[in-house]
PDB file of C-alpha atoms in Angstrom:
ATOM      1  CA  UNK B   1      91.122  92.056  97.932  1.00 62.00           C
ATOM      2  CA  UNK B   2      94.306  94.067  98.365  1.00 80.00           C
ATOM      3  CA  UNK B   3      97.170  93.200  96.035  1.00 90.00           C
ATOM      4  CA  UNK B   4     100.829  92.556  96.721  1.00 94.00           C
ATOM      5  CA  UNK B   5     102.440  95.632  98.259  1.00 95.00           C
ATOM      6  CA  UNK B   6     106.065  96.602  97.775  1.00 96.00           C
ATOM      7  CA  UNK B   7     108.175  99.476  99.027  1.00 96.00           C
ATOM      8  CA  UNK B   8     109.972 101.553  98.110  1.00 96.00           C
ATOM      9  CA  UNK B   9     108.943 101.924  94.475  1.00 94.00           C
ATOM     10  CA  UNK B  10     112.254 103.487  93.480  1.00 96.00           C
ATOM     11  CA  UNK B  11     115.704 103.478  95.031  1.00 97.00           C
ATOM     12  CA  UNK B  12     118.987 104.999  93.888  1.00 97.00           C
ATOM     13  CA  UNK B  13     122.182 104.052  95.687  1.00 97.00           C
ATOM     14  CA  UNK B  14     125.896 104.035  95.045  1.00 97.00           C
ATOM     15  CA  UNK B  15     127.829 100.821  94.573  1.00 95.00           C
ATOM     16  CA  UNK B  16     128.972  99.152  97.774  1.00 96.00           C
ATOM     17  CA  UNK B  17     126.025 100.600  99.683  1.00 97.00           C
ATOM     18  CA  UNK B  18     123.295  98.441 101.214  1.00 97.00           C
ATOM     19  CA  UNK B  19     119.612  98.413 100.344  1.00 97.00           C
ATOM     20  CA  UNK B  20     116.497  96.604 101.548  1.00 97.00           C
ATOM     21  CA  UNK B  21     113.159  95.981  99.893  1.00 97.00           C
ATOM     22  CA  UNK B  22     109.915  95.076 101.610  1.00 97.00           C
ATOM     23  CA  UNK B  23     107.002  92.985 100.382  1.00 97.00           C
ATOM     24  CA  UNK B  24     103.577  92.282 101.877  1.00 96.00           C
ATOM     25  CA  UNK B  25     101.824  89.472  99.985  1.00 94.00           C
ATOM     26  CA  UNK B  26      98.114  88.961  99.533  1.00 92.00           C
ATOM     27  CA  UNK B  27      96.534  87.898 102.810  1.00 91.00           C
ATOM     28  CA  UNK B  28      96.512  84.132 103.198  1.00 88.00           C
ATOM     29  CA  UNK B  29      99.024  83.426 100.458  1.00 89.00           C
ATOM     30  CA  UNK B  30     101.509  80.859 101.709  1.00 87.00           C
ATOM     31  CA  UNK B  31     104.027  81.138  98.889  1.00 89.00           C
ATOM     32  CA  UNK B  32     106.128  84.232  98.293  1.00 92.00           C
ATOM     33  CA  UNK B  33     108.611  84.845  95.484  1.00 93.00           C
ATOM     34  CA  UNK B  34     111.306  87.437  94.828  1.00 96.00           C
ATOM     35  CA  UNK B  35     112.302  87.999  91.206  1.00 96.00           C
ATOM     36  CA  UNK B  36     114.971  90.147  89.599  1.00 97.00           C
ATOM     37  CA  UNK B  37     114.015  91.704  86.263  1.00 94.00           C
ATOM     38  CA  UNK B  38     116.925  93.272  84.409  1.00 93.00           C
ATOM     39  CA  UNK B  39     116.013  95.668  81.614  1.00 89.00           C
ATOM     40  CA  UNK B  40     115.177  93.735  78.453  1.00 85.00           C
ATOM     41  CA  UNK B  41     114.904  90.379  80.219  1.00 88.00           C
ATOM     42  CA  UNK B  42     112.176  88.349  81.826  1.00 90.00           C
ATOM     43  CA  UNK B  43     111.864  87.960  85.581  1.00 94.00           C
ATOM     44  CA  UNK B  44     114.420  85.624  87.147  1.00 94.00           C
ATOM     45  CA  UNK B  45     113.512  83.856  90.384  1.00 93.00           C
ATOM     46  CA  UNK B  46     115.837  84.736  93.245  1.00 96.00           C
ATOM     47  CA  UNK B  47     114.106  82.987  96.127  1.00 94.00           C
ATOM     48  CA  UNK B  48     110.841  81.216  96.883  1.00 91.00           C
ATOM     49  CA  UNK B  49     109.328  80.836 100.360  1.00 91.00           C
ATOM     50  CA  UNK B  50     106.608  78.437 101.468  1.00 87.00           C
ATOM     51  CA  UNK B  51     105.308  80.031 104.668  1.00 86.00           C
ATOM     52  CA  UNK B  52     108.575  81.010 106.383  1.00 83.00           C
ATOM     53  CA  UNK B  53     110.712  78.236 104.906  1.00 89.00           C
ATOM     54  CA  UNK B  54     112.899  78.510 101.801  1.00 91.00           C
ATOM     55  CA  UNK B  55     111.831  76.253  98.908  1.00 86.00           C
ATOM     56  CA  UNK B  56     114.295  77.423  96.259  1.00 88.00           C
ATOM     57  CA  UNK B  57     117.180  79.887  96.513  1.00 92.00           C
ATOM     58  CA  UNK B  58     119.416  78.315  93.899  1.00 90.00           C
ATOM     59  CA  UNK B  59     119.759  81.557  91.904  1.00 91.00           C
ATOM     60  CA  UNK B  60     120.221  83.895  94.859  1.00 95.00           C
ATOM     61  CA  UNK B  61     123.768  85.347  95.000  1.00 94.00           C
ATOM     62  CA  UNK B  62     124.196  84.480  98.633  1.00 94.00           C
ATOM     63  CA  UNK B  63     127.449  86.386  99.049  1.00 95.00           C
ATOM     64  CA  UNK B  64     125.531  89.655  98.801  1.00 97.00           C
ATOM     65  CA  UNK B  65     121.800  88.923  98.752  1.00 97.00           C
ATOM     66  CA  UNK B  66     119.711  87.753 101.676  1.00 97.00           C
ATOM     67  CA  UNK B  67     115.996  87.382 102.258  1.00 97.00           C
ATOM     68  CA  UNK B  68     113.796  86.507 105.162  1.00 95.00           C
ATOM     69  CA  UNK B  69     110.134  85.877 105.878  1.00 93.00           C
ATOM     70  CA  UNK B  70     110.132  85.568 109.635  1.00 80.00           C
ATOM     71  CA  UNK B  71     106.445  85.143 110.438  1.00 84.00           C
ATOM     72  CA  UNK B  72     105.353  83.641 107.145  1.00 81.00           C
ATOM     73  CA  UNK B  73     103.748  86.884 106.036  1.00 90.00           C
ATOM     74  CA  UNK B  74     105.793  89.842 104.820  1.00 94.00           C
ATOM     75  CA  UNK B  75     109.333  89.545 103.544  1.00 96.00           C
ATOM     76  CA  UNK B  76     112.513  91.581 103.184  1.00 97.00           C
ATOM     77  CA  UNK B  77     115.162  91.257 100.473  1.00 98.00           C
ATOM     78  CA  UNK B  78     118.554  92.816 101.195  1.00 98.00           C
ATOM     79  CA  UNK B  79     121.580  93.528  99.048  1.00 97.00           C
ATOM     80  CA  UNK B  80     124.867  94.200 100.808  1.00 96.00           C
ATOM     81  CA  UNK B  81     127.037  95.482  99.181  1.00 96.00           C
ATOM     82  CA  UNK B  82     125.375  96.469  95.923  1.00 96.00           C
ATOM     83  CA  UNK B  83     127.110  96.222  92.560  1.00 96.00           C
ATOM     84  CA  UNK B  84     126.371  98.057  89.333  1.00 97.00           C
ATOM     85  CA  UNK B  85     124.914  94.882  87.801  1.00 96.00           C
ATOM     86  CA  UNK B  86     122.266  94.753  90.532  1.00 97.00           C
ATOM     87  CA  UNK B  87     120.419  97.589  88.804  1.00 97.00           C
ATOM     88  CA  UNK B  88     117.028  96.036  88.013  1.00 97.00           C
ATOM     89  CA  UNK B  89     113.402  95.897  89.029  1.00 95.00           C
ATOM     90  CA  UNK B  90     112.830  93.610  92.014  1.00 97.00           C
ATOM     91  CA  UNK B  91     109.432  91.967  91.874  1.00 96.00           C
ATOM     92  CA  UNK B  92     107.612  90.278  94.694  1.00 96.00           C
ATOM     93  CA  UNK B  93     104.836  87.803  93.962  1.00 94.00           C
ATOM     94  CA  UNK B  94     102.617  85.547  96.023  1.00 92.00           C
ATOM     95  CA  UNK B  95     100.407  82.564  95.378  1.00 88.00           C
ATOM     96  CA  UNK B  96      97.875  80.729  97.478  1.00 83.00           C
ATOM     97  CA  UNK B  97      98.981  77.217  96.666  1.00 67.00           C
ATOM     98  CA  UNK B  98     102.395  75.988  95.689  1.00 55.00           C
ATOM     99  CA  UNK B  99     100.908  73.066  93.856  1.00 51.00           C
ATOM    100  CA  UNK B 100      98.890  72.701  90.724  1.00 54.00           C
ATOM    101  CA  UNK B 101      97.605  76.174  89.988  1.00 61.00           C
ATOM    102  CA  UNK B 102     100.718  78.161  90.792  1.00 65.00           C
ATOM    103  CA  UNK B 103      99.063  81.403  89.683  1.00 78.00           C
ATOM    104  CA  UNK B 104     101.277  84.195  90.931  1.00 87.00           C
ATOM    105  CA  UNK B 105     100.109  87.700  91.773  1.00 90.00           C
ATOM    106  CA  UNK B 106     102.777  90.345  91.336  1.00 92.00           C
ATOM    107  CA  UNK B 107     103.445  93.584  93.113  1.00 94.00           C
ATOM    108  CA  UNK B 108     104.414  96.768  91.211  1.00 92.00           C
ATOM    109  CA  UNK B 109     108.119  96.200  91.828  1.00 94.00           C
ATOM    110  CA  UNK B 110     111.004  98.253  93.195  1.00 96.00           C
ATOM    111  CA  UNK B 111     113.242  99.845  90.598  1.00 95.00           C
ATOM    112  CA  UNK B 112     116.837  99.867  91.885  1.00 97.00           C
ATOM    113  CA  UNK B 113     119.513 101.991  90.261  1.00 97.00           C
ATOM    114  CA  UNK B 114     123.095 101.437  91.404  1.00 97.00           C
ATOM    115  CA  UNK B 115     125.485 104.258  90.449  1.00 96.00           C
TER     116      UNK B 115
ATOM    117  CA  UNK D   1     116.172  71.822  82.039  1.00 64.00           C
ATOM    118  CA  UNK D   2     113.386  74.249  81.364  1.00 76.00           C
ATOM    119  CA  UNK D   3     113.768  77.133  78.974  1.00 87.00           C
ATOM    120  CA  UNK D   4     111.415  79.586  77.306  1.00 93.00           C
ATOM    121  CA  UNK D   5     112.103  81.397  74.047  1.00 95.00           C
ATOM    122  CA  UNK D   6     110.058  84.345  72.886  1.00 96.00           C
ATOM    123  CA  UNK D   7     111.074  84.753  69.296  1.00 91.00           C
ATOM    124  CA  UNK D   8     110.255  88.436  68.886  1.00 94.00           C
ATOM    125  CA  UNK D   9     111.495  91.142  71.222  1.00 94.00           C
ATOM    126  CA  UNK D  10     109.223  93.794  69.690  1.00 95.00           C
ATOM    127  CA  UNK D  11     106.064  93.572  67.603  1.00 97.00           C
ATOM    128  CA  UNK D  12     104.650  96.787  66.118  1.00 96.00           C
ATOM    129  CA  UNK D  13     101.148  96.471  64.698  1.00 97.00           C
ATOM    130  CA  UNK D  14      98.363  98.778  63.600  1.00 97.00           C
ATOM    131  CA  UNK D  15      95.137  99.013  65.564  1.00 97.00           C
ATOM    132  CA  UNK D  16      92.500  96.447  64.572  1.00 96.00           C
ATOM    133  CA  UNK D  17      95.099  94.228  62.906  1.00 97.00           C
ATOM    134  CA  UNK D  18      95.675  90.643  64.065  1.00 97.00           C
ATOM    135  CA  UNK D  19      98.749  89.762  66.081  1.00 97.00           C
ATOM    136  CA  UNK D  20     100.652  86.637  67.097  1.00 97.00           C
ATOM    137  CA  UNK D  21     103.306  86.603  69.812  1.00 97.00           C
ATOM    138  CA  UNK D  22     105.416  83.478  69.607  1.00 97.00           C
ATOM    139  CA  UNK D  23     106.607  81.321  72.475  1.00 96.00           C
ATOM    140  CA  UNK D  24     108.510  78.061  72.435  1.00 95.00           C
ATOM    141  CA  UNK D  25     109.589  76.077  75.471  1.00 92.00           C
ATOM    142  CA  UNK D  26     111.670  73.087  76.365  1.00 88.00           C
ATOM    143  CA  UNK D  27     111.036  70.774  79.264  1.00 75.00           C
ATOM    144  CA  UNK D  28     111.479  67.113  79.920  1.00 68.00           C
ATOM    145  CA  UNK D  29     108.272  66.691  81.898  1.00 71.00           C
ATOM    146  CA  UNK D  30     104.651  67.760  81.781  1.00 75.00           C
ATOM    147  CA  UNK D  31     104.335  71.509  81.855  1.00 81.00           C
ATOM    148  CA  UNK D  32     101.933  74.255  82.700  1.00 86.00           C
ATOM    149  CA  UNK D  33     102.036  77.322  80.488  1.00 90.00           C
ATOM    150  CA  UNK D  34     101.192  80.936  81.164  1.00 92.00           C
ATOM    151  CA  UNK D  35     101.072  84.297  79.484  1.00 95.00           C
ATOM    152  CA  UNK D  36     101.532  87.359  81.689  1.00 94.00           C
ATOM    153  CA  UNK D  37     101.067  90.980  80.633  1.00 95.00           C
ATOM    154  CA  UNK D  38     102.879  93.983  82.061  1.00 92.00           C
ATOM    155  CA  UNK D  39     101.379  97.397  81.324  1.00 91.00           C
ATOM    156  CA  UNK D  40     103.647 100.438  81.694  1.00 85.00           C
ATOM    157  CA  UNK D  41     104.585 101.111  85.309  1.00 80.00           C
ATOM    158  CA  UNK D  42     102.538  98.180  86.575  1.00 83.00           C
ATOM    159  CA  UNK D  43     103.265  94.689  87.868  1.00 85.00           C
ATOM    160  CA  UNK D  44     102.787  91.526  85.853  1.00 91.00           C
ATOM    161  CA  UNK D  45      99.244  90.218  85.543  1.00 91.00           C
ATOM    162  CA  UNK D  46      98.171  86.747  84.497  1.00 91.00           C
ATOM    163  CA  UNK D  47      96.551  86.864  81.054  1.00 94.00           C
ATOM    164  CA  UNK D  48      95.791  83.185  80.509  1.00 92.00           C
ATOM    165  CA  UNK D  49      97.055  79.742  81.418  1.00 90.00           C
ATOM    166  CA  UNK D  50      97.105  76.170  80.207  1.00 88.00           C
ATOM    167  CA  UNK D  51      97.045  73.498  82.917  1.00 83.00           C
ATOM    168  CA  UNK D  52      95.316  70.572  81.206  1.00 79.00           C
ATOM    169  CA  UNK D  53      92.346  69.728  79.011  1.00 81.00           C
ATOM    170  CA  UNK D  54      91.515  71.804  75.950  1.00 82.00           C
ATOM    171  CA  UNK D  55      94.650  72.997  74.222  1.00 85.00           C
ATOM    172  CA  UNK D  56      93.034  76.313  73.291  1.00 87.00           C
ATOM    173  CA  UNK D  57      92.698  78.773  76.151  1.00 86.00           C
ATOM    174  CA  UNK D  58      91.179  82.233  76.096  1.00 86.00           C
ATOM    175  CA  UNK D  59      91.378  85.407  78.134  1.00 87.00           C
ATOM    176  CA  UNK D  60      88.556  87.789  78.964  1.00 80.00           C
ATOM    177  CA  UNK D  61      89.918  90.532  76.693  1.00 87.00           C
ATOM    178  CA  UNK D  62      90.038  88.566  73.432  1.00 93.00           C
ATOM    179  CA  UNK D  63      93.480  86.941  73.545  1.00 95.00           C
ATOM    180  CA  UNK D  64      93.872  83.213  73.007  1.00 95.00           C
ATOM    181  CA  UNK D  65      96.761  80.771  73.078  1.00 95.00           C
ATOM    182  CA  UNK D  66      97.091  77.219  71.850  1.00 93.00           C
ATOM    183  CA  UNK D  67      99.238  74.583  73.474  1.00 91.00           C
ATOM    184  CA  UNK D  68     100.996  72.546  70.792  1.00 91.00           C
ATOM    185  CA  UNK D  69     102.874  69.696  72.414  1.00 88.00           C
ATOM    186  CA  UNK D  70     104.486  68.386  69.223  1.00 89.00           C
ATOM    187  CA  UNK D  71     105.921  71.810  68.407  1.00 90.00           C
ATOM    188  CA  UNK D  72     106.486  72.736  72.080  1.00 91.00           C
ATOM    189  CA  UNK D  73     104.801  76.059  71.458  1.00 93.00           C
ATOM    190  CA  UNK D  74     102.253  78.265  73.191  1.00 95.00           C
ATOM    191  CA  UNK D  75     101.725  81.195  70.830  1.00 96.00           C
ATOM    192  CA  UNK D  76      99.477  84.086  71.858  1.00 97.00           C
ATOM    193  CA  UNK D  77      97.029  85.522  69.332  1.00 97.00           C
ATOM    194  CA  UNK D  78      94.420  88.224  69.061  1.00 97.00           C
ATOM    195  CA  UNK D  79      92.342  88.779  65.899  1.00 96.00           C
ATOM    196  CA  UNK D  80      92.027  92.546  66.363  1.00 96.00           C
ATOM    197  CA  UNK D  81      94.207  94.593  68.708  1.00 96.00           C
ATOM    198  CA  UNK D  82      93.460  97.874  70.460  1.00 96.00           C
ATOM    199  CA  UNK D  83      95.721 100.717  71.477  1.00 96.00           C
ATOM    200  CA  UNK D  84      95.197  99.613  75.078  1.00 94.00           C
ATOM    201  CA  UNK D  85      96.868  96.279  74.335  1.00 96.00           C
ATOM    202  CA  UNK D  86     100.226  98.057  74.151  1.00 96.00           C
ATOM    203  CA  UNK D  87     102.285  96.308  76.827  1.00 96.00           C
ATOM    204  CA  UNK D  88     104.998  93.742  77.383  1.00 95.00           C
ATOM    205  CA  UNK D  89     103.944  90.110  77.244  1.00 97.00           C
ATOM    206  CA  UNK D  90     105.794  87.316  78.999  1.00 96.00           C
ATOM    207  CA  UNK D  91     105.456  83.618  78.326  1.00 95.00           C
ATOM    208  CA  UNK D  92     106.201  81.356  81.282  1.00 93.00           C
ATOM    209  CA  UNK D  93     106.499  77.619  81.817  1.00 89.00           C
ATOM    210  CA  UNK D  94     106.136  75.807  85.092  1.00 84.00           C
ATOM    211  CA  UNK D  95     106.917  72.211  85.901  1.00 76.00           C
ATOM    212  CA  UNK D  96     107.346  70.132  88.985  1.00 69.00           C
ATOM    213  CA  UNK D  97     110.765  69.809  90.532  1.00 64.00           C
ATOM    214  CA  UNK D  98     111.926  68.377  93.821  1.00 56.00           C
ATOM    215  CA  UNK D  99     110.966  71.544  95.638  1.00 56.00           C
ATOM    216  CA  UNK D 100     107.551  71.889  94.056  1.00 62.00           C
ATOM    217  CA  UNK D 101     106.765  73.963  90.983  1.00 70.00           C
ATOM    218  CA  UNK D 102     109.412  76.103  89.340  1.00 76.00           C
ATOM    219  CA  UNK D 103     108.434  78.819  86.853  1.00 84.00           C
ATOM    220  CA  UNK D 104     110.717  80.158  84.138  1.00 88.00           C
ATOM    221  CA  UNK D 105     109.868  83.333  82.222  1.00 92.00           C
ATOM    222  CA  UNK D 106     110.789  84.261  78.698  1.00 94.00           C
ATOM    223  CA  UNK D 107     112.540  87.539  77.886  1.00 94.00           C
ATOM    224  CA  UNK D 108     109.294  89.206  76.886  1.00 96.00           C
ATOM    225  CA  UNK D 109     107.766  90.648  73.725  1.00 97.00           C
ATOM    226  CA  UNK D 110     106.899  94.303  73.597  1.00 96.00           C
ATOM    227  CA  UNK D 111     103.646  94.813  71.671  1.00 97.00           C
ATOM    228  CA  UNK D 112     103.234  98.307  70.318  1.00 96.00           C
ATOM    229  CA  UNK D 113      99.846  99.101  68.799  1.00 96.00           C
ATOM    230  CA  UNK D 114      99.783 102.098  66.477  1.00 95.00           C
ATOM    231  CA  UNK D 115      96.753 104.156  65.506  1.00 93.00           C
TER     232      UNK D 115
END
């Protein structure tokens, strides 16, 4: 079974530029998560999708971050414009059932550096 | 509100020595508890989980964790570590909210096994 795919793996941009990250979850997984992991901290949930609907985006900075999952499969996370404090690893995860088990499978992440 | 505290940011230990990585949580409702491991340059992987039943849970590579409700703890232990166990370990707690299950991660503990 293929794992969660993310691209790019690394991205360096200057502040005020825009950037987009792509995630393809495990086939059949209805729930998709985007996390931000700042160096020295644990992953922080940005947004959670159930199929193509948003379940939780309470910690997404909506003035600059946006995410979509149009067909309930792959997803894109965008930052526009980027700030220095957005430097982090962006993790995508998926799970097959948003209920009891809630076991999440993580992709390798995209490391973003904002200069 | 949920929170997870990992009491040690780094734990250096010699090979074949025992190790305990500490995790305490707070939540007002029934919880599900997880330990994830992140090897260098890889995504997070589920190590073990407590959903219900026996309070002692084990992983396939010799780690175990015990759910202690009275002390709100879920410490991770291994009686004899290997060099290959060097990684970052994240404790996570999940409970049900209005949108389903929400997972909060601790800040992580970096385990460094020395020869």
